[in-house]
């Protein structure tokens, strides 16, 4: 039986390391607002069931799944909403980028955002999605191609 | 301008900055839903909080016992004579507590070869939303296309529908909020056009315009419209069937060299089955002696028969026969309803074939999934498979030798068996509202809905002869056999099912209905009602 302090420490250590990745993954799926709320709920769930969660082979993947379920309830089947591009970044960022991202198929969106928005590696993204790197690569290429077409950019 | 990747990176740097990190310390103190404050020591078992449905049932039992006791007492005192006092008071309408047959929510992870028919389980009465948690408020609205009979189609910004203005004229109506509707002209004034010929694909609209025209608009209401090249399309309409070209999501058609229609005459159209309506209507037919591989792009009529087809010899399929105009990566899955076109070769093998690209539908690009094991025999049974893409995954439900089986995949390559639904029937993705719906073939008056194609809920619709389905946060509004809206609907939240009072439009004849978000629009003769679903905290 672990002591209270040990449990708190182990959860805190894991959660602090996992928080950004979990939040980024859920943001990629559901947008910043729902993504963050789901992150909080998922972490809270992990804390409540920490003994079970920590025993998982892939706690982050497990909690990500919990977060997705939470997010689905929060989103209530609405498409993700990404905040507008701030004015000071407009010269460099297409104003239509948030809407174009929201319009991507979910897996393309997740992959594109994780790889290029949050600098995840192919392996990390594949592990989260429970797939292989070639599939991630395919989603990324197609997502970017669709974004380029929708935004009318070539680069 | 920066490269796209740089833009994405910069944008999410901003998002990350605005969003901020989650403070772990606050997480540990956070309440989840109605749970008590989480203890610091999570390993300490906490007593379960009584569920609301248990309280409701207990309360109902107490009421019934009291009422029953009073009735018995009155009967005894009154020497068996009926008494006004003994009249059972009206029981308040509460939530449905009928045990629901359901399937476990956790997919099995066993490989398909070891799959056995999963047992269905009867679970305890579902947690329900008590009356008052959700309510409907209605208002009559003007400016709605009164002649809209549907179907409604989801667009990028809302929904749309086609309204017939006259024998040679139709218009498109689109709305993002169900309140304001914008009318635009259709490019194809043809007497053959019917609203039912309009199909949608990933937010695109495809317009079928009679037997010789097919028009397409990617953005729906805003156009521009493009005519699809149908040169070479073999429009085969078997005798007695209604022309109803439903082009599937991926099926924009390019010009190809086609075989003459005569080659189709040997196809027994009645034997082709199992094509899910509006989803992936393609069947591959092999006939080794004449052409090594042909492809028939098909639609399915309401009666379930193939009515639109084309034949493509394999040598022409190197990137020409189908053009995926917009999505590029849509998983392309189609059931093989029949293999072989002459009687000697025909079997009833029902397999899935998938490809990650329309351009890869060649021998090299197609993968036989062989999901559903069906033994070939002298008297093979009729088999069918339903395939729906939903929520980023593909679900195949079919009849194999083991009964109803179901498989799920996120990429079309790796498949996992998961518990089959406790029914078999058409599984439909409702395009306007985006949920899965099924009316089983063989089960009387049972309707099933699912949010994830894994857990299915049977709707308790015994109070209505016919259910006209809607969703607005999982709201179902029944109408009776005459189209009159009944006074009680069903509302699903989570796994709960509850009755909900409909209110104002009760008794209104409903011709069509559509939902966007929490708003539901009912269109009847000369009137339209807009309902808002609201939730009490």
PDB file of C-alpha atoms in Angstrom, chain A residues 67-143:
ATOM      1  CA  UNK A  67     -10.701  12.828 -22.289  1.00  0.00           C
ATOM      2  CA  UNK A  68     -12.230  12.119 -25.650  1.00  0.00           C
ATOM      3  CA  UNK A  69     -15.336  10.739 -24.011  1.00  0.00           C
ATOM      4  CA  UNK A  70     -15.553  13.769 -21.785  1.00  0.00           C
ATOM      5  CA  UNK A  71     -15.024  16.044 -24.740  1.00  0.00           C
ATOM      6  CA  UNK A  72     -17.718  14.405 -26.776  1.00  0.00           C
ATOM      7  CA  UNK A  73     -20.190  15.152 -24.036  1.00  0.00           C
ATOM      8  CA  UNK A  74     -18.933  18.679 -23.734  1.00  0.00           C
ATOM      9  CA  UNK A  75     -18.960  19.283 -27.457  1.00  0.00           C
ATOM     10  CA  UNK A  76     -22.338  17.646 -27.854  1.00  0.00           C
ATOM     11  CA  UNK A  77     -21.531  16.740 -31.406  1.00  0.00           C
ATOM     12  CA  UNK A  78     -20.697  20.236 -32.461  1.00  0.00           C
ATOM     13  CA  UNK A  79     -17.688  20.675 -34.701  1.00  0.00           C
ATOM     14  CA  UNK A  80     -14.516  21.967 -33.087  1.00  0.00           C
ATOM     15  CA  UNK A  81     -14.089  25.700 -32.827  1.00  0.00           C
ATOM     16  CA  UNK A  82     -10.675  27.239 -33.162  1.00  0.00           C
ATOM     17  CA  UNK A  83     -10.156  30.794 -32.115  1.00  0.00           C
ATOM     18  CA  UNK A  84      -9.657  33.468 -34.720  1.00  0.00           C
ATOM     19  CA  UNK A  85      -6.194  34.396 -35.736  1.00  0.00           C
ATOM     20  CA  UNK A  86      -5.197  37.448 -33.701  1.00  0.00           C
ATOM     21  CA  UNK A  87      -4.731  40.645 -35.602  1.00  0.00           C
ATOM     22  CA  UNK A  88      -1.054  40.906 -34.824  1.00  0.00           C
ATOM     23  CA  UNK A  89      -0.429  37.567 -36.524  1.00  0.00           C
ATOM     24  CA  UNK A  90      -2.609  38.156 -39.532  1.00  0.00           C
ATOM     25  CA  UNK A  91       0.128  39.088 -41.915  1.00  0.00           C
ATOM     26  CA  UNK A  92       1.759  35.742 -41.371  1.00  0.00           C
ATOM     27  CA  UNK A  93      -1.153  33.451 -40.728  1.00  0.00           C
ATOM     28  CA  UNK A  94      -4.040  32.906 -43.085  1.00  0.00           C
ATOM     29  CA  UNK A  95      -7.221  34.158 -41.413  1.00  0.00           C
ATOM     30  CA  UNK A  96      -9.060  31.166 -42.765  1.00  0.00           C
ATOM     31  CA  UNK A  97      -6.729  28.706 -41.085  1.00  0.00           C
ATOM     32  CA  UNK A  98      -8.876  28.040 -37.994  1.00  0.00           C
ATOM     33  CA  UNK A  99     -11.956  27.304 -40.048  1.00  0.00           C
ATOM     34  CA  UNK A 100      -9.988  25.194 -42.475  1.00  0.00           C
ATOM     35  CA  UNK A 101      -8.552  23.181 -39.622  1.00  0.00           C
ATOM     36  CA  UNK A 102     -11.992  22.692 -38.156  1.00  0.00           C
ATOM     37  CA  UNK A 103     -13.185  21.433 -41.504  1.00  0.00           C
ATOM     38  CA  UNK A 104     -10.592  18.705 -41.778  1.00  0.00           C
ATOM     39  CA  UNK A 105     -11.532  15.116 -41.077  1.00  0.00           C
ATOM     40  CA  UNK A 106     -10.749  14.460 -37.463  1.00  0.00           C
ATOM     41  CA  UNK A 107      -7.731  12.263 -37.918  1.00  0.00           C
ATOM     42  CA  UNK A 108      -6.175  14.579 -40.437  1.00  0.00           C
ATOM     43  CA  UNK A 109      -6.747  17.472 -38.110  1.00  0.00           C
ATOM     44  CA  UNK A 110      -5.251  15.703 -35.126  1.00  0.00           C
ATOM     45  CA  UNK A 111      -2.193  14.646 -37.023  1.00  0.00           C
ATOM     46  CA  UNK A 112      -1.604  17.986 -38.708  1.00  0.00           C
ATOM     47  CA  UNK A 113      -1.977  19.905 -35.479  1.00  0.00           C
ATOM     48  CA  UNK A 114       0.135  17.571 -33.392  1.00  0.00           C
ATOM     49  CA  UNK A 115       2.907  17.337 -35.937  1.00  0.00           C
ATOM     50  CA  UNK A 116       3.049  20.890 -37.138  1.00  0.00           C
ATOM     51  CA  UNK A 117       1.306  22.841 -34.426  1.00  0.00           C
ATOM     52  CA  UNK A 118       2.767  21.174 -31.382  1.00  0.00           C
ATOM     53  CA  UNK A 119       5.872  19.572 -32.871  1.00  0.00           C
ATOM     54  CA  UNK A 120       5.078  16.020 -31.938  1.00  0.00           C
ATOM     55  CA  UNK A 121       7.054  13.337 -33.655  1.00  0.00           C
ATOM     56  CA  UNK A 122       5.521  10.800 -35.975  1.00  0.00           C
ATOM     57  CA  UNK A 123       6.108   8.108 -33.397  1.00  0.00           C
ATOM     58  CA  UNK A 124       4.460  10.070 -30.617  1.00  0.00           C
ATOM     59  CA  UNK A 125       1.471  10.832 -32.774  1.00  0.00           C
ATOM     60  CA  UNK A 126       1.184   7.245 -33.942  1.00  0.00           C
ATOM     61  CA  UNK A 127       1.376   5.975 -30.384  1.00  0.00           C
ATOM     62  CA  UNK A 128      -1.372   8.303 -29.254  1.00  0.00           C
ATOM     63  CA  UNK A 129      -3.634   7.294 -32.090  1.00  0.00           C
ATOM     64  CA  UNK A 130      -2.769   3.647 -31.778  1.00  0.00           C
ATOM     65  CA  UNK A 131      -1.636   3.421 -35.350  1.00  0.00           C
ATOM     66  CA  UNK A 132       1.564   3.238 -37.334  1.00  0.00           C
ATOM     67  CA  UNK A 133       3.779   6.012 -38.600  1.00  0.00           C
ATOM     68  CA  UNK A 134       2.899   5.432 -42.215  1.00  0.00           C
ATOM     69  CA  UNK A 135      -0.736   6.037 -41.440  1.00  0.00           C
ATOM     70  CA  UNK A 136       0.180   9.201 -39.607  1.00  0.00           C
ATOM     71  CA  UNK A 137       2.247  10.289 -42.569  1.00  0.00           C
ATOM     72  CA  UNK A 138      -0.662   9.650 -44.890  1.00  0.00           C
ATOM     73  CA  UNK A 139      -3.056  11.629 -42.735  1.00  0.00           C
ATOM     74  CA  UNK A 140      -0.557  14.461 -42.520  1.00  0.00           C
ATOM     75  CA  UNK A 141       0.030  14.670 -46.242  1.00  0.00           C
ATOM     76  CA  UNK A 142      -3.620  14.606 -47.053  1.00  0.00           C
ATOM     77  CA  UNK A 143      -4.494  17.045 -44.336  1.00  0.00           C
TER      78      UNK A 143
END
